């Protein structure tokens, strides 16, 4: 794979085609790991609904509580493999800034344009992430992916109920812009996390921990502009938010950190679109939600489009890095 000039200057950069000393042995197929991460992330909506807490508080606490689990793991990792190189640590902090902006703008987009529209626009990452990898690290994009993109986005619009009228929408244009920017910020996080994992594959937890910390800081600073942060919560809410931090933050982002460096960006981006589809399924099974027929149709469209984008009889196996 072609490398950018910046890659050659970073410490710990593996030489193409040469095994890196201390690199963890390949585990489960990376495509399956990304799907597992999407499963974890898809439970976020259910856990937020059970917690019955505003989105700004949830966004901040899911990161803050996650640090309690990630911190000791990061210390242990650094003792075993040494400190994360300073440039990569800077990338991790910047990735967290993007993640914090994603959470904050997504919350604001929900308030302005409605949850369905915000969810659809947030998934613009399916286009931005591969484009970033193509421009910044010369990673090729599969033609089948380009063909499937409009279908995937149309399916996402159905899943999110974007075509339904929401009388509570107050600032459609502003919400649309914030939704698009939130998706672009999420793509920025994914790209930086992928680069960090490719340069220092032994450091899995440390970049995620640093990114989560900076994300919590950004959310805390921006919270007054959205829903604010309320720490006077009942015990049941703290329980659900703690589960959210572990299942919806720690687990999926560690899974993504392990899989994305070994996965082509267009493959990872499309597989992550399974998250809202699985969210509909879990909503039906756990909290008895009743999705509209159009949402179920959208789920089918997204699944078929994801399959089309990643399947080709003569292509490399799903999950191979581009």
CSV table of C-alpha atoms in Angstrom, one decimal:
chain,number,residue,atom,x,y,z
A,1,UNK,CA,0.0,0.0,0.0
A,2,UNK,CA,1.4,3.4,-0.8
A,3,UNK,CA,2.4,5.5,2.1
A,4,UNK,CA,2.4,9.2,2.7
A,5,UNK,CA,5.5,11.2,3.6
A,6,UNK,CA,4.1,11.7,7.1
A,7,UNK,CA,4.0,8.0,7.6
A,8,UNK,CA,7.7,7.6,6.9
A,9,UNK,CA,8.6,10.2,9.6
A,10,UNK,CA,6.7,8.6,12.5
A,11,UNK,CA,8.4,6.2,14.9
A,12,UNK,CA,7.2,2.7,14.9
A,13,UNK,CA,6.1,2.7,11.3
A,14,UNK,CA,6.2,-0.8,9.9
A,15,UNK,CA,8.0,-1.3,6.6
A,16,UNK,CA,5.5,-2.5,3.9
A,17,UNK,CA,5.6,-6.3,3.6
A,18,UNK,CA,7.9,-6.7,6.7
A,19,UNK,CA,6.5,-8.1,9.9
A,20,UNK,CA,6.8,-5.7,12.8
A,21,UNK,CA,8.6,-7.0,15.9
A,22,UNK,CA,6.1,-7.4,18.7
A,23,UNK,CA,3.1,-7.0,16.5
A,24,UNK,CA,0.2,-9.0,17.9
A,25,UNK,CA,-0.7,-12.1,15.9
A,26,UNK,CA,-3.8,-11.8,13.8
A,27,UNK,CA,-6.9,-12.8,15.6
A,28,UNK,CA,-10.5,-12.9,14.4
A,29,UNK,CA,-11.1,-11.7,10.8
A,30,UNK,CA,-11.2,-7.9,11.1
A,31,UNK,CA,-14.5,-7.6,9.2
A,32,UNK,CA,-16.2,-9.7,11.9
A,33,UNK,CA,-14.6,-7.6,14.6
A,34,UNK,CA,-16.0,-4.4,13.0
A,35,UNK,CA,-19.4,-6.1,13.0
A,36,UNK,CA,-19.0,-7.0,16.7
A,37,UNK,CA,-18.2,-3.3,17.4
A,38,UNK,CA,-21.3,-2.3,15.4
A,39,UNK,CA,-23.4,-4.7,17.6
A,40,UNK,CA,-22.0,-3.0,20.7
A,41,UNK,CA,-22.7,0.5,19.4
A,42,UNK,CA,-26.2,-0.5,18.3
A,43,UNK,CA,-27.1,-1.0,21.9
A,44,UNK,CA,-26.4,2.6,22.7
A,45,UNK,CA,-29.9,3.8,21.9
A,46,UNK,CA,-31.6,1.1,24.0
A,47,UNK,CA,-29.3,1.9,27.0
A,48,UNK,CA,-29.9,5.7,26.7
A,49,UNK,CA,-33.6,5.1,26.6
A,50,UNK,CA,-33.4,2.9,29.7
A,51,UNK,CA,-31.3,5.5,31.5
A,52,UNK,CA,-33.8,8.3,30.6
A,53,UNK,CA,-31.1,11.0,30.7
A,54,UNK,CA,-30.6,13.8,28.3
A,55,UNK,CA,-28.1,13.3,25.4
A,56,UNK,CA,-25.5,15.8,26.6
A,57,UNK,CA,-25.2,14.1,30.0
A,58,UNK,CA,-25.0,10.7,28.4
A,59,UNK,CA,-22.3,11.8,25.9
A,60,UNK,CA,-20.1,13.2,28.7
A,61,UNK,CA,-20.6,10.4,31.2
A,62,UNK,CA,-20.1,7.5,28.7
A,63,UNK,CA,-16.6,8.9,28.1
A,64,UNK,CA,-15.8,9.9,31.7
A,65,UNK,CA,-16.9,6.5,33.1
A,66,UNK,CA,-15.1,4.7,30.3
A,67,UNK,CA,-11.8,6.3,31.4
A,68,UNK,CA,-12.1,4.4,34.7
A,69,UNK,CA,-11.8,1.2,32.8
A,70,UNK,CA,-9.4,2.3,30.1
A,71,UNK,CA,-6.9,4.1,32.4
A,72,UNK,CA,-5.6,1.0,34.2
A,73,UNK,CA,-5.5,-0.9,31.0
A,74,UNK,CA,-3.5,1.8,29.3
A,75,UNK,CA,-1.0,2.0,32.1
A,76,UNK,CA,-0.5,-1.8,31.9
A,77,UNK,CA,0.0,-1.6,28.2
A,78,UNK,CA,2.6,1.1,28.5
A,79,UNK,CA,4.5,-0.9,31.1
A,80,UNK,CA,4.6,-3.8,28.7
A,81,UNK,CA,5.3,-2.1,25.4
A,82,UNK,CA,6.7,1.3,26.4
A,83,UNK,CA,5.1,4.7,26.0
A,84,UNK,CA,3.1,5.6,22.9
A,85,UNK,CA,5.3,7.7,20.6
A,86,UNK,CA,4.6,11.4,21.1
A,87,UNK,CA,3.4,12.1,17.6
A,88,UNK,CA,0.9,9.2,17.9
A,89,UNK,CA,-0.3,10.4,21.2
A,90,UNK,CA,-1.0,13.8,19.6
A,91,UNK,CA,-2.9,12.0,16.9
A,92,UNK,CA,-4.9,10.2,19.6
A,93,UNK,CA,-5.8,13.4,21.4
A,94,UNK,CA,-6.8,15.0,18.1
A,95,UNK,CA,-8.9,12.0,17.3
A,96,UNK,CA,-10.7,12.5,20.6
A,97,UNK,CA,-11.4,16.1,19.8
A,98,UNK,CA,-13.1,14.9,16.6
A,99,UNK,CA,-15.1,12.3,18.6
A,100,UNK,CA,-16.1,14.9,21.1
A,101,UNK,CA,-17.3,17.2,18.3
A,102,UNK,CA,-19.1,14.3,16.8
A,103,UNK,CA,-21.1,13.6,20.0
A,104,UNK,CA,-21.8,17.3,20.7
A,105,UNK,CA,-22.9,18.1,17.1
A,106,UNK,CA,-24.9,15.0,16.8
A,107,UNK,CA,-26.8,15.9,20.0
A,108,UNK,CA,-27.4,19.4,18.7
A,109,UNK,CA,-28.5,18.0,15.3
A,110,UNK,CA,-31.1,15.9,17.1
A,111,UNK,CA,-32.5,18.9,18.8
A,112,UNK,CA,-32.6,21.0,15.6
A,113,UNK,CA,-33.6,18.5,12.9
A,114,UNK,CA,-34.9,15.4,14.7
A,115,UNK,CA,-33.3,12.1,15.6
A,116,UNK,CA,-34.0,10.4,12.2
A,117,UNK,CA,-32.4,13.1,10.1
A,118,UNK,CA,-29.5,13.4,12.5
A,119,UNK,CA,-28.8,9.7,12.4
A,120,UNK,CA,-28.8,9.5,8.6
A,121,UNK,CA,-26.6,12.6,8.3
A,122,UNK,CA,-24.2,11.3,10.9
A,123,UNK,CA,-23.5,8.2,8.7
A,124,UNK,CA,-22.0,10.4,6.1
A,125,UNK,CA,-18.8,8.8,7.6
A,126,UNK,CA,-19.4,6.0,5.1
A,127,UNK,CA,-18.2,8.4,2.4
A,128,UNK,CA,-15.8,10.7,4.3
A,129,UNK,CA,-13.7,8.0,6.0
A,130,UNK,CA,-12.7,6.3,2.7
A,131,UNK,CA,-12.1,9.7,1.1
A,132,UNK,CA,-9.8,10.8,3.9
A,133,UNK,CA,-7.8,7.6,3.6
A,134,UNK,CA,-7.6,8.0,-0.2
A,135,UNK,CA,-6.4,11.6,0.0
A,136,UNK,CA,-4.1,11.4,3.0
A,137,UNK,CA,-2.7,7.9,2.7
A,138,UNK,CA,-3.4,6.9,-0.9
A,139,UNK,CA,-5.6,4.0,0.1
A,140,UNK,CA,-7.7,2.9,-3.0
A,141,UNK,CA,-11.5,2.8,-3.0
A,142,UNK,CA,-13.3,-0.1,-4.5
A,143,UNK,CA,-15.6,0.7,-7.5
A,144,UNK,CA,-18.4,-1.5,-6.0
A,145,UNK,CA,-18.3,0.7,-2.9
A,146,UNK,CA,-18.9,3.8,-5.0
A,147,UNK,CA,-21.8,2.1,-6.7
A,148,UNK,CA,-23.3,1.0,-3.4
A,149,UNK,CA,-23.0,4.4,-1.6
A,150,UNK,CA,-26.2,6.0,-2.9
A,151,UNK,CA,-28.2,2.8,-2.1
A,152,UNK,CA,-26.7,2.6,1.4
A,153,UNK,CA,-27.6,6.3,2.1
A,154,UNK,CA,-31.1,5.8,0.8
A,155,UNK,CA,-31.6,2.8,3.0
A,156,UNK,CA,-30.2,4.8,6.0
A,157,UNK,CA,-32.8,7.5,5.3
A,158,UNK,CA,-35.5,4.9,5.5
A,159,UNK,CA,-34.1,3.4,8.7
A,160,UNK,CA,-33.9,6.8,10.4
A,161,UNK,CA,-37.3,7.9,9.3
A,162,UNK,CA,-35.8,10.9,7.6
A,163,UNK,CA,-38.8,11.2,5.3
A,164,UNK,CA,-41.3,11.4,8.2
A,165,UNK,CA,-42.6,14.8,9.3
A,166,UNK,CA,-41.4,15.8,12.8
A,167,UNK,CA,-43.5,18.7,14.2
A,168,UNK,CA,-40.8,19.3,16.8
A,169,UNK,CA,-38.2,20.3,14.2
A,170,UNK,CA,-37.2,23.9,14.8
A,171,UNK,CA,-34.0,24.6,12.8
A,172,UNK,CA,-33.9,22.1,9.9
A,173,UNK,CA,-31.0,23.8,8.0
A,174,UNK,CA,-28.8,24.2,11.1
A,175,UNK,CA,-29.5,20.7,12.1
A,176,UNK,CA,-28.7,19.4,8.7
A,177,UNK,CA,-25.3,21.1,8.7
A,178,UNK,CA,-24.5,19.9,12.2
A,179,UNK,CA,-25.5,16.4,11.3
A,180,UNK,CA,-23.2,16.4,8.3
A,181,UNK,CA,-20.3,17.9,10.3
A,182,UNK,CA,-20.8,15.3,13.1
A,183,UNK,CA,-20.4,12.5,10.5
A,184,UNK,CA,-17.3,14.1,9.1
A,185,UNK,CA,-15.9,14.4,12.6
A,186,UNK,CA,-16.6,10.7,13.3
A,187,UNK,CA,-14.7,9.9,10.0
A,188,UNK,CA,-11.8,12.0,11.2
A,189,UNK,CA,-11.7,9.9,14.5
A,190,UNK,CA,-11.7,6.6,12.5
A,191,UNK,CA,-9.0,7.8,10.2
A,192,UNK,CA,-6.6,8.9,12.9
A,193,UNK,CA,-7.3,5.8,15.0
A,194,UNK,CA,-6.5,3.6,11.9
A,195,UNK,CA,-3.3,5.5,11.3
A,196,UNK,CA,-2.2,5.1,14.9
A,197,UNK,CA,-2.9,1.4,14.9
A,198,UNK,CA,-0.9,0.9,11.7
A,199,UNK,CA,2.1,2.7,13.1
A,200,UNK,CA,2.2,1.2,16.5
A,201,UNK,CA,0.0,-2.0,16.5
A,202,UNK,CA,1.2,-3.0,20.0
A,203,UNK,CA,-0.6,0.0,21.5
A,204,UNK,CA,-4.3,-0.8,21.4
A,205,UNK,CA,-5.7,0.7,24.6
A,206,UNK,CA,-3.5,3.8,25.0
A,207,UNK,CA,-4.8,5.7,21.9
A,208,UNK,CA,-8.4,4.9,22.7
A,209,UNK,CA,-7.9,6.1,26.3
A,210,UNK,CA,-6.3,9.3,25.2
A,211,UNK,CA,-9.0,9.9,22.6
A,212,UNK,CA,-11.8,9.2,25.1
A,213,UNK,CA,-10.2,11.6,27.6
A,214,UNK,CA,-10.0,14.5,25.1
A,215,UNK,CA,-13.5,13.7,23.9
A,216,UNK,CA,-14.9,14.0,27.4
A,217,UNK,CA,-13.1,17.4,27.7
A,218,UNK,CA,-14.6,18.7,24.5
A,219,UNK,CA,-18.1,17.5,25.4
A,220,UNK,CA,-17.8,19.1,28.8
A,221,UNK,CA,-16.8,22.4,27.2
A,222,UNK,CA,-19.6,22.3,24.6
A,223,UNK,CA,-22.3,20.9,26.8
A,224,UNK,CA,-23.8,24.3,27.9
A,225,UNK,CA,-24.6,25.0,24.2
A,226,UNK,CA,-26.7,21.8,23.9
A,227,UNK,CA,-28.5,20.1,26.8
A,228,UNK,CA,-25.9,20.7,29.6
A,229,UNK,CA,-24.7,18.0,32.0
A,230,UNK,CA,-26.8,16.8,34.9
A,231,UNK,CA,-25.0,14.8,37.6
A,232,UNK,CA,-28.0,14.6,40.0
A,233,UNK,CA,-29.2,11.3,38.6
A,234,UNK,CA,-31.0,8.4,40.2
A,235,UNK,CA,-29.2,5.2,40.9
A,236,UNK,CA,-30.9,3.3,38.1
A,237,UNK,CA,-29.7,5.9,35.6
A,238,UNK,CA,-26.1,5.6,36.8
A,239,UNK,CA,-26.3,1.8,36.4
A,240,UNK,CA,-27.5,2.1,32.8
A,241,UNK,CA,-25.0,4.8,31.9
A,242,UNK,CA,-22.2,2.6,33.4
A,243,UNK,CA,-23.3,-0.2,31.2
A,244,UNK,CA,-23.4,2.2,28.3
A,245,UNK,CA,-19.8,3.3,29.0
A,246,UNK,CA,-18.6,-0.3,29.0
A,247,UNK,CA,-20.7,-1.8,26.2
A,248,UNK,CA,-21.1,1.3,24.1
A,249,UNK,CA,-17.7,3.0,24.5
A,250,UNK,CA,-15.0,0.8,25.9
A,251,UNK,CA,-15.8,-2.5,24.1
A,252,UNK,CA,-16.6,-1.1,20.6
A,253,UNK,CA,-13.8,1.4,20.4
A,254,UNK,CA,-11.2,-1.2,21.5
A,255,UNK,CA,-12.7,-3.6,18.9
A,256,UNK,CA,-12.5,-0.9,16.2
A,257,UNK,CA,-8.9,-0.1,17.3
A,258,UNK,CA,-7.9,-3.7,16.8
A,259,UNK,CA,-9.7,-4.2,13.5
A,260,UNK,CA,-9.6,-0.9,11.5
A,261,UNK,CA,-5.8,-0.9,10.9
A,262,UNK,CA,-6.3,-4.3,9.2
A,263,UNK,CA,-9.4,-3.3,7.3
A,264,UNK,CA,-9.9,-1.3,4.1
A,265,UNK,CA,-11.6,2.0,5.0
A,266,UNK,CA,-14.5,1.5,2.6
A,267,UNK,CA,-15.0,-2.0,4.2
A,268,UNK,CA,-15.0,-0.7,7.7
A,269,UNK,CA,-17.2,2.3,6.8
A,270,UNK,CA,-19.9,0.1,5.2
A,271,UNK,CA,-19.9,-2.5,8.0
A,272,UNK,CA,-20.4,0.2,10.5
A,273,UNK,CA,-23.7,1.1,8.8
A,274,UNK,CA,-25.0,-2.1,10.3
A,275,UNK,CA,-25.1,-0.3,13.6
A,276,UNK,CA,-28.4,1.6,13.1
A,277,UNK,CA,-29.9,-1.6,11.5
A,278,UNK,CA,-29.0,-3.6,14.5
A,279,UNK,CA,-30.3,-0.8,16.7
A,280,UNK,CA,-33.8,-1.3,15.2
A,281,UNK,CA,-33.6,-5.0,15.9
A,282,UNK,CA,-32.4,-4.6,19.5
A,283,UNK,CA,-35.1,-1.9,20.0
A,284,UNK,CA,-37.7,-4.4,19.0
A,285,UNK,CA,-36.4,-7.2,21.1
A,286,UNK,CA,-35.4,-5.3,24.3
A,287,UNK,CA,-37.8,-2.3,24.7
A,288,UNK,CA,-40.6,-3.5,22.4
A,289,UNK,CA,-40.3,-0.7,19.9
A,290,UNK,CA,-42.4,-1.0,16.8
A,291,UNK,CA,-40.6,0.3,13.7
A,292,UNK,CA,-42.5,1.4,10.7
A,293,UNK,CA,-42.6,-0.8,7.6
A,294,UNK,CA,-40.4,1.8,5.8
A,295,UNK,CA,-37.8,1.4,8.5
A,296,UNK,CA,-37.8,-2.4,8.1
A,297,UNK,CA,-37.5,-1.9,4.3
A,298,UNK,CA,-34.5,0.4,4.9
A,299,UNK,CA,-32.8,-2.2,7.1
A,300,UNK,CA,-33.1,-4.7,4.3
A,301,UNK,CA,-31.8,-2.2,1.7
A,302,UNK,CA,-28.8,-1.3,3.9
A,303,UNK,CA,-27.9,-5.0,4.6
A,304,UNK,CA,-28.1,-5.8,0.8
A,305,UNK,CA,-26.0,-2.7,-0.1
A,306,UNK,CA,-23.4,-3.6,2.5
A,307,UNK,CA,-23.2,-7.1,1.1
A,308,UNK,CA,-22.9,-5.8,-2.4
A,309,UNK,CA,-20.1,-3.3,-1.5
A,310,UNK,CA,-18.0,-5.9,0.2
A,311,UNK,CA,-18.7,-9.0,-1.9
A,312,UNK,CA,-17.0,-9.9,-5.2
A,313,UNK,CA,-16.2,-13.4,-6.4
A,314,UNK,CA,-12.8,-12.3,-7.6
A,315,UNK,CA,-12.0,-9.8,-4.8
A,316,UNK,CA,-9.8,-10.1,-1.8
A,317,UNK,CA,-11.5,-11.4,1.4
A,318,UNK,CA,-13.6,-8.9,3.4
A,319,UNK,CA,-11.4,-7.2,5.9
A,320,UNK,CA,-8.2,-7.1,3.9
A,321,UNK,CA,-6.5,-3.8,4.2
A,322,UNK,CA,-6.5,-1.5,1.2
